[in-house]
Amino acid sequence: MMKGVWHKVLKVDLSKGESHTENVPDGIYQYFMGGSGLVGYYLWKECRAGTGPFDPENRLIMAAGPLSGSRQSGAAKWTAGAIGPAIKMNVESSATASWGMEMKACGIDAIVISGKAKSPVYIKVSDDGAEIKDAAHIWGKDAYAAEDIIRAAEGDKFEVASTGIAGERLARYANVQTAKKSYLGRCGLGAVMGSKNLKAITVHGTQECEYYDQEKIKELNKALHKRMLDQQSLKPKEFQIAWLGTAMATALFAPQGNLPVKNYSRAEFPEGVANLGGRPYVEKLNAKPWPCRYCVIQCHNKCEVLEGPYAYKGKGPEYESFAMMGFNLLVSNQEAVAYAGELANIYSLDTISLGGVLAWAMESYEKGVLTKGDTYGIDLTWGNADAMVEMVKKIGERTPGLGWWLGEGCQAAAAHYGKGSDAWAVAMKGQEIAAHNWRAQYISALNYCTGVAAGPNHERGNSQHIWVGHILLPEWGIDHVENAERWSWDKAAERNAKFHDYCNVINSAVHCKFQEFASYNLTDLLGVINAATGMEWSQEDLRQCGERITTLQKILNIRYGWQKADDFSYPKRFMEPVDSGPAAGKIPLGLDQAILDYYAHRQWDSEGKPTPELIARLGMEAYAE
Amino acid sequence: MRVLIGSPGCEFLAGARLSDLVAAYEEKLADDPMIKTLKEKTGKSHLVFIVNGVVIKPEMFDQIRLQTGDDVRIQHPYFGG
């Protein structure tokens, strides 16, 4: 039997108001480990073809992994999944803080939620199981207020995952927050909660899962944490993660041409580089480390803008928020971007999609597709920080008209407002593209087009890190790349496949991918997985586990309606070159063939479906459809 | 002697100094846009070298002799995304 997991999940049926625990066979963990793998397994097992994202039959699954509770830096993550409101296929997202560890301490590996409550509820989970509790008094409150009310009622030991007004009102990229600092950000899982009349899930447990070799885990953690701290201490202050968080990335991405500027139409935004991220982050936003439990790198920050129209105290923006709400909208006012980001968090809007839809709206306004009659009188010009803030409120409230349409995503808004505005909707499969520019490294294009875990996504497959962060996977054969290969398709299929599988093992274990920027590597990951589970896996066993999960996700994509054409319907914007900067003149020509090459590398057929040979090689006959 | 599994697959003679590896790696990255910018702005690449799980301070680069099978990892200053 695999150790480090409970072999139990909690099932909650909101329609019936019932809950019970269910035993999970050991073979499922040996196949899919936990986290993302468990999410995929339960969708495969319970959520049939034809299920819509807002149907009561949709499942919302929150899952821990064998590393949850191991007290290793990065092991505070947890994964959640469902059929997503934007892409309408299986999706998942991960958050951190302490919620996942608390859930596992309740003696379960996952919560599988089905049905729809007759009136607003929240779910309380403890050692004693689940209670479905009335949330009428919380409905209509923002996500943070909901957490405060539930903590006041249940006690501070309870961790809360809640959604805000945008989730209640089914914005298709509504997120779920926990601890006012971490988010199931992408893919609209907050709207899935809203569709179930589910405001929050609160968890607290006292049980410790048995690991295969607890002493070995302690020994690994001690050495690992020392190494990570030592390498941080050698960096100058302006590159120390605890000081700057992910905001440091803007300055390092600019010379690579990786930033999204003006809805991905421009290469450079010097005012943004000067004002967004880096030292100004600390000086203007008074950023202080706000670490997740056990984390030694401490990338989350608490910020405080002391005065002015954008005064607030709370979560500091991450790189993606700076990029999508700042650079992509030509807003260089750091306080405004931070304030708008926190406003989005409180409404429960994903700042990546939000930045994408606002960029589409600003370009539509510039080109006359939208007028002040559409924008509630707001002057939605590029760089207008106040306009950005006002539109966040309109979208968060789901104000009828443009605010409502922008909550549906930029492709839906473009289809509604027409006039050729789909040409600048930087999205595919219904979901906006995150802040990694396809022109800076072509592998990003391949990654977004072929992603199976959560549609187009920058961290369910993060092959862009090969170039933007020099992250390699030497244990899996990726030990050497040249800078010029950014613009080559050679080896792209193999590299992209391995990074997808890599993300799947990280998200199933469950661990934090940001640890890799502080020297965490696949040898570290395998060491702690083996110590936790007793599996004695090799690196090839680990990679194959990732490949099985990827294959299961692909099977689910097909079940929920994926078509080959979806992979080739990528945003037109990336095929328009920019005329300056490091990626001047670069566009991912050859992408169509690269997608077909990726299919072949994956042992998918020319239609993009897993071949019988692949299914047989992975021993997945029972899962094929 | 192949010592590197976390960086370009350079070959070194057994007993080569870590500083030789550092110099070779930095030369290989001369045109890397991020490293180039960092050097222009700060005078340094800010790369961190880790040998067999131990973070090596720059002043020790000359004293470390590489041996067959050594696990050398190179950490770039980037974080985020």
Tab-separated table of N, CA, C and O in Angstrom, chain A residues 7 36 45 57 59 78 119 147 169-170 203 208-209 282 295 299 380 422 450 478 614:
chain	number	residue	atom	x	y	z
A	7	HIS	N	-6.162	7.071	1.303
A	7	HIS	CA	-7.021	6.147	0.538
A	7	HIS	C	-8.502	6.425	0.799
A	7	HIS	O	-9.325	5.517	0.779
A	36	SER	N	-3.666	16.566	-8.910
A	36	SER	CA	-4.208	16.613	-10.275
A	36	SER	C	-4.652	15.236	-10.757
A	36	SER	O	-5.669	15.113	-11.446
A	45	LYS	N	-14.345	9.180	-13.483
A	45	LYS	CA	-15.227	8.197	-12.855
A	45	LYS	C	-16.675	8.694	-12.774
A	45	LYS	O	-17.613	7.914	-12.938
A	57	GLU	N	-24.582	18.264	-12.073
A	57	GLU	CA	-23.788	17.027	-12.231
A	57	GLU	C	-22.293	17.305	-12.314
A	57	GLU	O	-21.484	16.382	-12.186
A	59	ARG	N	-18.688	18.098	-11.192
A	59	ARG	CA	-17.997	17.853	-9.918
A	59	ARG	C	-17.004	18.977	-9.658
A	59	ARG	O	-16.315	19.415	-10.596
A	78	TRP	N	-2.292	22.800	-3.002
A	78	TRP	CA	-3.391	21.881	-3.225
A	78	TRP	C	-3.992	22.201	-4.590
A	78	TRP	O	-3.786	23.283	-5.146
A	119	SER	N	-30.372	26.551	-1.489
A	119	SER	CA	-30.096	27.935	-1.091
A	119	SER	C	-28.617	28.009	-0.714
A	119	SER	O	-27.966	26.972	-0.548
A	147	GLU	N	-14.667	34.918	4.357
A	147	GLU	CA	-13.691	34.207	5.188
A	147	GLU	C	-13.756	34.703	6.641
A	147	GLU	O	-13.751	33.898	7.583
A	169	ARG	N	-22.070	35.255	-9.265
A	169	ARG	CA	-22.766	35.718	-10.474
A	169	ARG	C	-22.176	35.107	-11.746
A	169	ARG	O	-22.413	35.585	-12.845
A	170	LEU	N	-21.391	34.048	-11.558
A	170	LEU	CA	-20.964	33.167	-12.646
A	170	LEU	C	-20.065	33.820	-13.688
A	170	LEU	O	-20.114	33.446	-14.870
A	203	VAL	N	-12.110	24.112	6.462
A	203	VAL	CA	-11.526	22.836	6.877
A	203	VAL	C	-10.613	23.015	8.085
A	203	VAL	O	-9.907	24.010	8.212
A	208	GLU	N	-2.618	13.095	11.506
A	208	GLU	CA	-1.359	13.070	10.762
A	208	GLU	C	-1.302	11.810	9.923
A	208	GLU	O	-1.405	10.700	10.441
A	209	CYS	N	-1.115	11.979	8.649
A	209	CYS	CA	-1.046	10.831	7.747
A	209	CYS	C	0.295	10.106	7.934
A	209	CYS	O	1.327	10.742	8.168
A	282	VAL	N	8.816	47.391	-3.567
A	282	VAL	CA	9.088	47.448	-2.127
A	282	VAL	C	8.909	48.870	-1.608
A	282	VAL	O	8.299	49.104	-0.568
A	295	CYS	N	7.302	27.402	4.005
A	295	CYS	CA	8.042	27.837	2.823
A	295	CYS	C	9.252	28.681	3.216
A	295	CYS	O	9.134	29.623	4.007
A	299	CYS	N	7.581	33.861	-1.363
A	299	CYS	CA	7.360	34.779	-2.484
A	299	CYS	C	6.118	35.654	-2.321
A	299	CYS	O	5.999	36.681	-2.975
A	380	LEU	N	-12.276	54.704	-21.698
A	380	LEU	CA	-11.491	53.472	-21.589
A	380	LEU	C	-10.264	53.507	-22.505
A	380	LEU	O	-10.064	52.652	-23.369
A	422	ASP	N	-12.850	40.176	-32.945
A	422	ASP	CA	-12.226	38.894	-32.598
A	422	ASP	C	-10.745	38.891	-32.993
A	422	ASP	O	-9.967	38.089	-32.472
A	450	THR	N	-1.616	23.132	-27.034
A	450	THR	CA	-1.770	21.692	-26.809
A	450	THR	C	-2.051	21.317	-25.355
A	450	THR	O	-2.139	20.128	-25.041
A	478	ILE	N	16.609	16.882	-20.476
A	478	ILE	CA	16.688	18.261	-20.977
A	478	ILE	C	17.770	18.965	-20.172
A	478	ILE	O	17.536	19.477	-19.074
A	614	LEU	N	-0.267	3.849	-27.481
A	614	LEU	CA	0.034	4.638	-26.270
A	614	LEU	C	-0.718	4.073	-25.073
A	614	LEU	O	-0.141	3.887	-23.985
